[in-house]
């Protein structure tokens, strides 16, 4: 149960960058506000290996979503480098290397569940027949076959997030970026979806690399291979905790004493930072 403190930054070759699903090096970011410049990210270094699940935890407002948006190329850092399998975020986006799901499902309200899941396939130029088959497969995998023709407002919050996950996985991306995907759900639904995500990650082959932002420490430990703990704003990496719990994992692991110990360890790191 070792806490591995952040490695010192070393210059890395192009070959090294390509081996990581995600490599974030020395990323800094500030926002201009009416009160002046606010620094959000203060030199973040982190990596996610192919097929690895990494959770990013930290106090509310510390910059987790900002870092994730930088990884997607929706925002640019002030300094530092982000590579996804050696590509820039913008290139990776163009080449459909990652799928994304956020706290709010962000579904198109006039499209039914099937048409929402089909969206990335349309954008990638899939034929209608191929789309139909892939959407049916994804909806079945998420237990949503009966809801295919319902509009988002006719779906429960949990079902909306299942649609969002199906959409994120539509193109079988090698990277999955999740920003608090279950935070808006009630506790039981959230636990159910955590279990479903565990099952998904155990069955998708090859397993995508996952960067999961969450403020829920149990969720972080349950789902991930490694947890990166960020400090209060401006965020720095406080610690990396390896989660050496065997896979495949089942949702009832949440009641396991080993999980509780890891959660306590993470809480202690955050408390030490005044979190
Ligand atoms: P987290 O996801 O960890 O809760 P965020 O990355 O959303 O944190 O936000 C980090 C900080 O940056 C917060 O103080 C937030 O108010 C600020 N912030 C986020 N986006 C912007 C923006 N576009 N303009 C100004 N400040 C922002
Ligand atoms: Mg956030």
mmCIF file of C-alpha atoms and ligand atoms in Angstrom:
data_model
loop_
_atom_site.group_PDB
_atom_site.id
_atom_site.type_symbol
_atom_site.label_atom_id
_atom_site.label_comp_id
_atom_site.label_asym_id
_atom_site.label_seq_id
_atom_site.Cartn_x
_atom_site.Cartn_y
_atom_site.Cartn_z
ATOM 1 C CA UNK A 1 0.000 0.000 0.000
ATOM 2 C CA UNK A 2 2.764 2.360 -0.975
ATOM 3 C CA UNK A 3 2.236 6.038 -1.524
ATOM 4 C CA UNK A 4 4.409 6.890 -4.475
ATOM 5 C CA UNK A 5 5.302 10.512 -4.542
ATOM 6 C CA UNK A 6 5.478 12.295 -7.798
ATOM 7 C CA UNK A 7 8.447 11.422 -9.918
ATOM 8 C CA UNK A 8 10.771 14.235 -10.748
ATOM 9 C CA UNK A 9 10.095 15.444 -14.231
ATOM 10 C CA UNK A 10 12.489 14.055 -16.787
ATOM 11 C CA UNK A 11 12.809 14.976 -20.412
ATOM 12 C CA UNK A 12 11.125 12.218 -22.370
ATOM 13 C CA UNK A 13 11.615 11.012 -25.897
ATOM 14 C CA UNK A 14 8.880 10.780 -28.495
ATOM 15 C CA UNK A 15 8.944 6.998 -28.107
ATOM 16 C CA UNK A 16 8.271 7.294 -24.396
ATOM 17 C CA UNK A 17 5.319 9.603 -25.010
ATOM 18 C CA UNK A 18 3.795 7.106 -27.401
ATOM 19 C CA UNK A 19 3.770 4.283 -24.864
ATOM 20 C CA UNK A 20 1.385 6.149 -22.553
ATOM 21 C CA UNK A 21 -2.321 6.337 -23.215
ATOM 22 C CA UNK A 22 -2.179 9.713 -21.487
ATOM 23 C CA UNK A 23 0.881 11.653 -20.488
ATOM 24 C CA UNK A 24 0.548 15.028 -18.788
ATOM 25 C CA UNK A 25 3.813 16.860 -18.217
ATOM 26 C CA UNK A 26 4.245 20.090 -16.311
ATOM 27 C CA UNK A 27 0.794 21.400 -17.135
ATOM 28 C CA UNK A 28 -0.012 24.833 -15.759
ATOM 29 C CA UNK A 29 -3.188 26.846 -16.181
ATOM 30 C CA UNK A 30 -4.617 30.103 -14.898
ATOM 31 C CA UNK A 31 -7.856 31.914 -15.566
ATOM 32 C CA UNK A 32 -8.283 35.672 -15.888
ATOM 33 C CA UNK A 33 -11.034 36.859 -13.601
ATOM 34 C CA UNK A 34 -12.209 40.338 -12.665
ATOM 35 C CA UNK A 35 -10.164 39.958 -9.492
ATOM 36 C CA UNK A 36 -7.027 39.165 -11.509
ATOM 37 C CA UNK A 37 -5.297 35.976 -12.559
ATOM 38 C CA UNK A 38 -6.254 32.819 -10.664
ATOM 39 C CA UNK A 39 -3.848 29.942 -10.924
ATOM 40 C CA UNK A 40 -5.673 26.611 -11.168
ATOM 41 C CA UNK A 41 -3.024 24.059 -12.157
ATOM 42 C CA UNK A 42 0.539 24.390 -10.853
ATOM 43 C CA UNK A 43 2.660 21.936 -12.818
ATOM 44 C CA UNK A 44 0.725 18.680 -13.080
ATOM 45 C CA UNK A 45 2.550 15.495 -14.059
ATOM 46 C CA UNK A 46 0.611 12.285 -14.467
ATOM 47 C CA UNK A 47 0.321 9.286 -16.718
ATOM 48 C CA UNK A 48 -2.220 6.638 -17.593
ATOM 49 C CA UNK A 49 -0.931 3.444 -19.191
ATOM 50 C CA UNK A 50 -2.850 1.595 -21.905
ATOM 51 C CA UNK A 51 -5.690 -0.295 -20.245
ATOM 52 C CA UNK A 52 -5.071 1.293 -16.860
ATOM 53 C CA UNK A 53 -7.827 2.916 -14.801
ATOM 54 C CA UNK A 54 -6.620 6.027 -12.988
ATOM 55 C CA UNK A 55 -8.800 8.076 -10.678
ATOM 56 C CA UNK A 56 -8.141 11.769 -10.112
ATOM 57 C CA UNK A 57 -9.371 12.996 -6.740
ATOM 58 C CA UNK A 58 -9.048 16.331 -4.992
ATOM 59 C CA UNK A 59 -11.004 19.029 -3.213
ATOM 60 C CA UNK A 60 -13.916 20.684 -4.963
ATOM 61 C CA UNK A 61 -12.723 23.523 -7.195
ATOM 62 C CA UNK A 62 -9.101 22.381 -7.269
ATOM 63 C CA UNK A 63 -8.948 22.049 -11.040
ATOM 64 C CA UNK A 64 -9.890 18.434 -11.838
ATOM 65 C CA UNK A 65 -12.353 19.331 -14.591
ATOM 66 C CA UNK A 66 -9.955 21.920 -15.965
ATOM 67 C CA UNK A 67 -7.273 19.241 -16.283
ATOM 68 C CA UNK A 68 -9.710 16.884 -17.993
ATOM 69 C CA UNK A 69 -10.805 19.600 -20.438
ATOM 70 C CA UNK A 70 -7.140 20.215 -21.251
ATOM 71 C CA UNK A 71 -6.702 16.480 -21.936
ATOM 72 C CA UNK A 72 -9.667 16.609 -24.354
ATOM 73 C CA UNK A 73 -8.262 19.644 -26.140
ATOM 74 C CA UNK A 74 -11.307 21.770 -25.223
ATOM 75 C CA UNK A 75 -8.923 24.092 -23.397
ATOM 76 C CA UNK A 76 -5.232 24.834 -23.802
ATOM 77 C CA UNK A 77 -2.731 24.835 -20.957
ATOM 78 C CA UNK A 78 -0.543 27.875 -20.342
ATOM 79 C CA UNK A 79 2.454 25.583 -20.204
ATOM 80 C CA UNK A 80 3.333 21.918 -20.299
ATOM 81 C CA UNK A 81 2.558 19.083 -22.692
ATOM 82 C CA UNK A 82 -0.315 16.626 -23.006
ATOM 83 C CA UNK A 83 -0.086 13.567 -25.252
ATOM 84 C CA UNK A 84 -2.587 10.800 -25.873
ATOM 85 C CA UNK A 85 -0.779 7.833 -27.406
ATOM 86 C CA UNK A 86 1.744 10.385 -28.601
ATOM 87 C CA UNK A 87 -0.858 12.643 -30.234
ATOM 88 C CA UNK A 88 -1.842 16.148 -29.207
ATOM 89 C CA UNK A 89 -5.322 16.384 -27.659
ATOM 90 C CA UNK A 90 -6.682 17.991 -30.825
ATOM 91 C CA UNK A 91 -5.226 15.234 -33.029
ATOM 92 C CA UNK A 92 -6.498 12.578 -30.633
ATOM 93 C CA UNK A 93 -9.979 14.103 -30.781
ATOM 94 C CA UNK A 94 -9.893 14.164 -34.572
ATOM 95 C CA UNK A 95 -8.828 10.512 -34.660
ATOM 96 C CA UNK A 96 -11.509 9.416 -32.165
ATOM 97 C CA UNK A 97 -8.954 8.151 -29.664
ATOM 98 C CA UNK A 98 -11.116 8.982 -26.657
ATOM 99 C CA UNK A 99 -14.720 8.919 -25.519
ATOM 100 C CA UNK A 100 -16.037 11.287 -22.858
ATOM 101 C CA UNK A 101 -18.844 11.251 -20.318
ATOM 102 C CA UNK A 102 -19.611 14.033 -17.847
ATOM 103 C CA UNK A 103 -21.630 14.492 -14.685
ATOM 104 C CA UNK A 104 -24.627 15.643 -16.674
ATOM 105 C CA UNK A 105 -25.339 13.159 -19.412
ATOM 106 C CA UNK A 106 -25.469 16.023 -21.954
ATOM 107 C CA UNK A 107 -27.727 14.097 -24.307
ATOM 108 C CA UNK A 108 -29.397 15.795 -27.259
ATOM 109 C CA UNK A 109 -32.938 16.170 -25.965
ATOM 110 C CA UNK A 110 -34.650 15.811 -29.351
ATOM 111 C CA UNK A 111 -32.865 12.555 -30.159
ATOM 112 C CA UNK A 112 -33.945 9.263 -28.661
ATOM 113 C CA UNK A 113 -31.502 7.020 -26.793
ATOM 114 C CA UNK A 114 -30.507 5.114 -29.933
ATOM 115 C CA UNK A 115 -29.921 8.302 -31.937
ATOM 116 C CA UNK A 116 -27.813 9.763 -29.125
ATOM 117 C CA UNK A 117 -25.622 6.662 -29.051
ATOM 118 C CA UNK A 118 -25.390 6.788 -32.859
ATOM 119 C CA UNK A 119 -24.065 10.354 -32.901
ATOM 120 C CA UNK A 120 -20.311 9.603 -32.756
ATOM 121 C CA UNK A 121 -20.787 6.897 -35.391
ATOM 122 C CA UNK A 122 -22.489 9.417 -37.690
ATOM 123 C CA UNK A 123 -19.708 11.923 -37.154
ATOM 124 C CA UNK A 124 -17.165 9.202 -37.963
ATOM 125 C CA UNK A 125 -18.994 8.427 -41.212
ATOM 126 C CA UNK A 126 -20.407 4.973 -40.435
ATOM 127 C CA UNK A 127 -23.071 3.660 -42.807
ATOM 128 C CA UNK A 128 -26.665 3.528 -41.509
ATOM 129 C CA UNK A 129 -26.589 -0.293 -41.419
ATOM 130 C CA UNK A 130 -23.325 -0.451 -39.494
ATOM 131 C CA UNK A 131 -24.598 2.225 -37.110
ATOM 132 C CA UNK A 132 -27.795 0.349 -36.448
ATOM 133 C CA UNK A 133 -25.969 -2.864 -35.579
ATOM 134 C CA UNK A 134 -23.431 -1.140 -33.345
ATOM 135 C CA UNK A 135 -26.098 0.905 -31.527
ATOM 136 C CA UNK A 136 -28.186 -2.216 -30.894
ATOM 137 C CA UNK A 137 -25.119 -3.963 -29.482
ATOM 138 C CA UNK A 138 -24.253 -1.027 -27.200
ATOM 139 C CA UNK A 139 -27.803 -0.559 -25.941
ATOM 140 C CA UNK A 140 -28.075 -4.277 -25.206
ATOM 141 C CA UNK A 141 -24.759 -4.170 -23.359
ATOM 142 C CA UNK A 142 -26.066 -1.336 -21.175
ATOM 143 C CA UNK A 143 -29.436 -2.993 -20.560
ATOM 144 C CA UNK A 144 -31.169 -0.270 -22.576
ATOM 145 C CA UNK A 145 -32.650 -2.210 -25.498
ATOM 146 C CA UNK A 146 -36.206 -1.484 -24.364
ATOM 147 C CA UNK A 147 -35.428 2.220 -24.010
ATOM 148 C CA UNK A 148 -33.954 2.676 -27.508
ATOM 149 C CA UNK A 149 -36.757 4.939 -28.690
ATOM 150 C CA UNK A 150 -37.254 6.971 -25.557
ATOM 151 C CA UNK A 151 -36.216 10.600 -25.422
ATOM 152 C CA UNK A 152 -33.760 11.662 -22.705
ATOM 153 C CA UNK A 153 -36.516 13.270 -20.616
ATOM 154 C CA UNK A 154 -38.311 9.915 -20.595
ATOM 155 C CA UNK A 155 -35.269 8.222 -19.040
ATOM 156 C CA UNK A 156 -34.229 8.091 -15.383
ATOM 157 C CA UNK A 157 -30.958 9.744 -14.392
ATOM 158 C CA UNK A 158 -29.247 6.364 -14.251
ATOM 159 C CA UNK A 159 -30.493 5.433 -17.715
ATOM 160 C CA UNK A 160 -29.339 8.775 -19.106
ATOM 161 C CA UNK A 161 -25.857 8.101 -17.773
ATOM 162 C CA UNK A 162 -25.935 4.610 -19.309
ATOM 163 C CA UNK A 163 -26.764 6.227 -22.654
ATOM 164 C CA UNK A 164 -23.897 8.684 -22.148
ATOM 165 C CA UNK A 165 -21.523 5.794 -21.407
ATOM 166 C CA UNK A 166 -22.732 3.860 -24.447
ATOM 167 C CA UNK A 167 -22.154 6.960 -26.582
ATOM 168 C CA UNK A 168 -18.652 7.396 -25.111
ATOM 169 C CA UNK A 169 -17.842 3.767 -25.947
ATOM 170 C CA UNK A 170 -19.497 3.772 -29.380
ATOM 171 C CA UNK A 171 -16.285 3.953 -31.389
ATOM 172 C CA UNK A 172 -14.464 1.567 -29.014
ATOM 173 C CA UNK A 173 -11.955 4.278 -28.115
ATOM 174 C CA UNK A 174 -8.679 3.238 -26.470
ATOM 175 C CA UNK A 175 -9.196 6.019 -23.889
ATOM 176 C CA UNK A 176 -12.252 6.853 -21.804
ATOM 177 C CA UNK A 177 -12.426 10.208 -19.992
ATOM 178 C CA UNK A 178 -15.021 10.412 -17.225
ATOM 179 C CA UNK A 179 -15.737 13.556 -15.199
ATOM 180 C CA UNK A 180 -17.822 12.723 -12.120
ATOM 181 C CA UNK A 181 -20.057 10.498 -14.253
ATOM 182 C CA UNK A 182 -22.187 9.295 -11.341
ATOM 183 C CA UNK A 183 -22.138 12.353 -9.058
ATOM 184 C CA UNK A 184 -25.618 13.558 -9.914
ATOM 185 C CA UNK A 185 -27.220 10.181 -9.152
ATOM 186 C CA UNK A 186 -28.789 8.966 -5.935
ATOM 187 C CA UNK A 187 -26.565 6.666 -3.912
ATOM 188 C CA UNK A 188 -28.124 3.335 -4.875
ATOM 189 C CA UNK A 189 -28.161 4.162 -8.581
ATOM 190 C CA UNK A 190 -24.607 5.392 -8.330
ATOM 191 C CA UNK A 191 -23.477 2.128 -6.711
ATOM 192 C CA UNK A 192 -25.299 0.158 -9.374
ATOM 193 C CA UNK A 193 -23.588 2.089 -12.168
ATOM 194 C CA UNK A 194 -20.201 1.658 -10.506
ATOM 195 C CA UNK A 195 -20.811 -2.093 -10.606
ATOM 196 C CA UNK A 196 -21.864 -1.913 -14.243
ATOM 197 C CA UNK A 197 -18.760 0.070 -15.140
ATOM 198 C CA UNK A 198 -16.612 -2.564 -13.402
ATOM 199 C CA UNK A 199 -18.328 -5.259 -15.456
ATOM 200 C CA UNK A 200 -17.892 -3.254 -18.639
ATOM 201 C CA UNK A 201 -14.191 -2.727 -18.008
ATOM 202 C CA UNK A 202 -13.800 -6.432 -17.293
ATOM 203 C CA UNK A 203 -15.424 -7.447 -20.563
ATOM 204 C CA UNK A 204 -14.323 -4.838 -23.112
ATOM 205 C CA UNK A 205 -11.266 -6.144 -24.897
ATOM 206 C CA UNK A 206 -8.836 -4.521 -25.107
ATOM 207 C CA UNK A 207 -9.763 -2.543 -22.030
ATOM 208 C CA UNK A 208 -9.601 1.210 -22.607
ATOM 209 C CA UNK A 209 -7.376 3.394 -20.489
ATOM 210 C CA UNK A 210 -9.642 5.355 -18.165
ATOM 211 C CA UNK A 211 -9.088 8.718 -16.492
ATOM 212 C CA UNK A 212 -11.882 9.079 -13.953
ATOM 213 C CA UNK A 213 -12.421 12.337 -12.098
ATOM 214 C CA UNK A 214 -14.334 11.846 -8.885
ATOM 215 C CA UNK A 215 -14.544 13.359 -5.438
ATOM 216 C CA UNK A 216 -15.874 10.058 -4.056
ATOM 217 C CA UNK A 217 -12.964 8.173 -2.491
ATOM 218 C CA UNK A 218 -14.788 4.835 -2.345
ATOM 219 C CA UNK A 219 -15.573 5.117 -6.049
ATOM 220 C CA UNK A 220 -11.938 5.994 -6.795
ATOM 221 C CA UNK A 221 -10.601 2.934 -4.954
ATOM 222 C CA UNK A 222 -13.303 0.551 -6.162
ATOM 223 C CA UNK A 223 -12.798 1.352 -9.835
ATOM 224 C CA UNK A 224 -9.166 2.261 -10.312
ATOM 225 C CA UNK A 225 -5.688 0.771 -10.442
ATOM 226 C CA UNK A 226 -4.127 3.984 -9.198
ATOM 227 C CA UNK A 227 -5.414 7.123 -7.533
ATOM 228 C CA UNK A 228 -3.809 10.499 -8.101
ATOM 229 C CA UNK A 229 -4.524 12.950 -5.293
ATOM 230 C CA UNK A 230 -4.537 16.632 -6.166
ATOM 231 C CA UNK A 231 -4.038 19.451 -3.686
ATOM 232 C CA UNK A 232 -6.239 22.462 -3.201
ATOM 233 C CA UNK A 233 -6.046 25.095 -5.901
ATOM 234 C CA UNK A 234 -3.599 25.707 -7.449
ATOM 235 C CA UNK A 235 -3.553 21.948 -7.904
ATOM 236 C CA UNK A 236 -0.385 19.921 -7.604
ATOM 237 C CA UNK A 237 -0.077 16.160 -7.340
ATOM 238 C CA UNK A 238 0.075 15.376 -3.609
ATOM 239 C CA UNK A 239 0.379 11.614 -3.901
ATOM 240 C CA UNK A 240 -0.229 8.595 -6.070
ATOM 241 C CA UNK A 241 -1.687 5.546 -4.377
ATOM 242 C CA UNK A 242 -1.556 2.158 -6.087
ATOM 243 C CA UNK A 243 -4.747 0.155 -5.667
ATOM 244 C CA UNK A 244 -3.496 -3.415 -5.577
ATOM 245 C CA UNK A 245 -6.921 -5.023 -5.347
ATOM 246 C CA UNK A 246 -7.319 -7.980 -7.718
ATOM 247 C CA UNK A 247 -9.455 -7.852 -10.856
ATOM 248 C CA UNK A 248 -12.036 -8.713 -11.892
ATOM 249 C CA UNK A 249 -13.624 -6.709 -9.102
ATOM 250 C CA UNK A 250 -17.166 -6.895 -7.931
ATOM 251 C CA UNK A 251 -19.191 -4.056 -6.501
ATOM 252 C CA UNK A 252 -19.378 -5.783 -3.099
ATOM 253 C CA UNK A 253 -15.671 -5.024 -2.751
ATOM 254 C CA UNK A 254 -16.897 -1.690 -1.379
ATOM 255 C CA UNK A 255 -17.533 -3.513 1.921
ATOM 256 C CA UNK A 256 -14.040 -5.039 2.029
ATOM 257 C CA UNK A 257 -11.671 -3.941 4.779
ATOM 258 C CA UNK A 258 -8.816 -3.520 2.272
ATOM 259 C CA UNK A 259 -10.875 -0.981 0.380
ATOM 260 C CA UNK A 260 -11.680 0.859 3.603
ATOM 261 C CA UNK A 261 -7.982 1.033 4.457
ATOM 262 C CA UNK A 262 -7.149 2.558 1.080
ATOM 263 C CA UNK A 263 -9.972 5.085 1.424
ATOM 264 C CA UNK A 264 -8.625 6.036 4.865
ATOM 265 C CA UNK A 265 -5.163 6.460 3.385
ATOM 266 C CA UNK A 266 -6.477 8.797 0.679
ATOM 267 C CA UNK A 267 -8.495 10.744 3.238
ATOM 268 C CA UNK A 268 -5.383 11.216 5.341
ATOM 269 C CA UNK A 269 -3.483 12.631 2.361
ATOM 270 C CA UNK A 270 -6.320 15.079 1.641
ATOM 271 C CA UNK A 271 -6.655 16.076 5.306
ATOM 272 C CA UNK A 272 -2.931 16.762 5.430
ATOM 273 C CA UNK A 273 -3.612 19.320 2.718
ATOM 274 C CA UNK A 274 -6.358 20.947 4.761
ATOM 275 C CA UNK A 275 -8.997 19.259 2.542
HETATM 276 P P1 LIG B 1 -13.017 20.886 -9.989
HETATM 277 O O1 LIG B 1 -13.460 20.141 -11.191
HETATM 278 O O2 LIG B 1 -11.831 20.295 -9.309
HETATM 279 O O3 LIG B 1 -14.119 21.104 -8.994
HETATM 280 P P2 LIG B 1 -12.633 23.080 -11.859
HETATM 281 O O4 LIG B 1 -11.552 22.609 -12.759
HETATM 282 O O5 LIG B 1 -14.014 23.038 -12.383
HETATM 283 O O6 LIG B 1 -12.527 22.353 -10.445
HETATM 284 O O7 LIG B 1 -12.346 24.594 -11.445
HETATM 285 C C1 LIG B 1 -11.116 24.977 -10.828
HETATM 286 C C2 LIG B 1 -11.132 26.459 -10.527
HETATM 287 O O8 LIG B 1 -11.104 27.206 -11.722
HETATM 288 C C3 LIG B 1 -12.392 26.901 -9.777
HETATM 289 O O9 LIG B 1 -12.009 27.866 -8.838
HETATM 290 C C4 LIG B 1 -13.237 27.501 -10.854
HETATM 291 O O10 LIG B 1 -14.083 28.501 -10.329
HETATM 292 C C5 LIG B 1 -12.205 28.084 -11.804
HETATM 293 N N1 LIG B 1 -12.651 28.099 -13.187
HETATM 294 C C6 LIG B 1 -13.021 27.014 -13.912
HETATM 295 N N2 LIG B 1 -13.333 27.365 -15.180
HETATM 296 C C7 LIG B 1 -13.148 28.704 -15.248
HETATM 297 C C8 LIG B 1 -13.290 29.680 -16.296
HETATM 298 N N3 LIG B 1 -13.672 29.329 -17.540
HETATM 299 N N4 LIG B 1 -13.024 30.979 -15.998
HETATM 300 C C9 LIG B 1 -12.622 31.336 -14.758
HETATM 301 N N5 LIG B 1 -12.458 30.470 -13.739
HETATM 302 C C10 LIG B 1 -12.718 29.180 -13.975
HETATM 303 MG MG1 LIG B 2 -15.290 19.319 -11.714
#
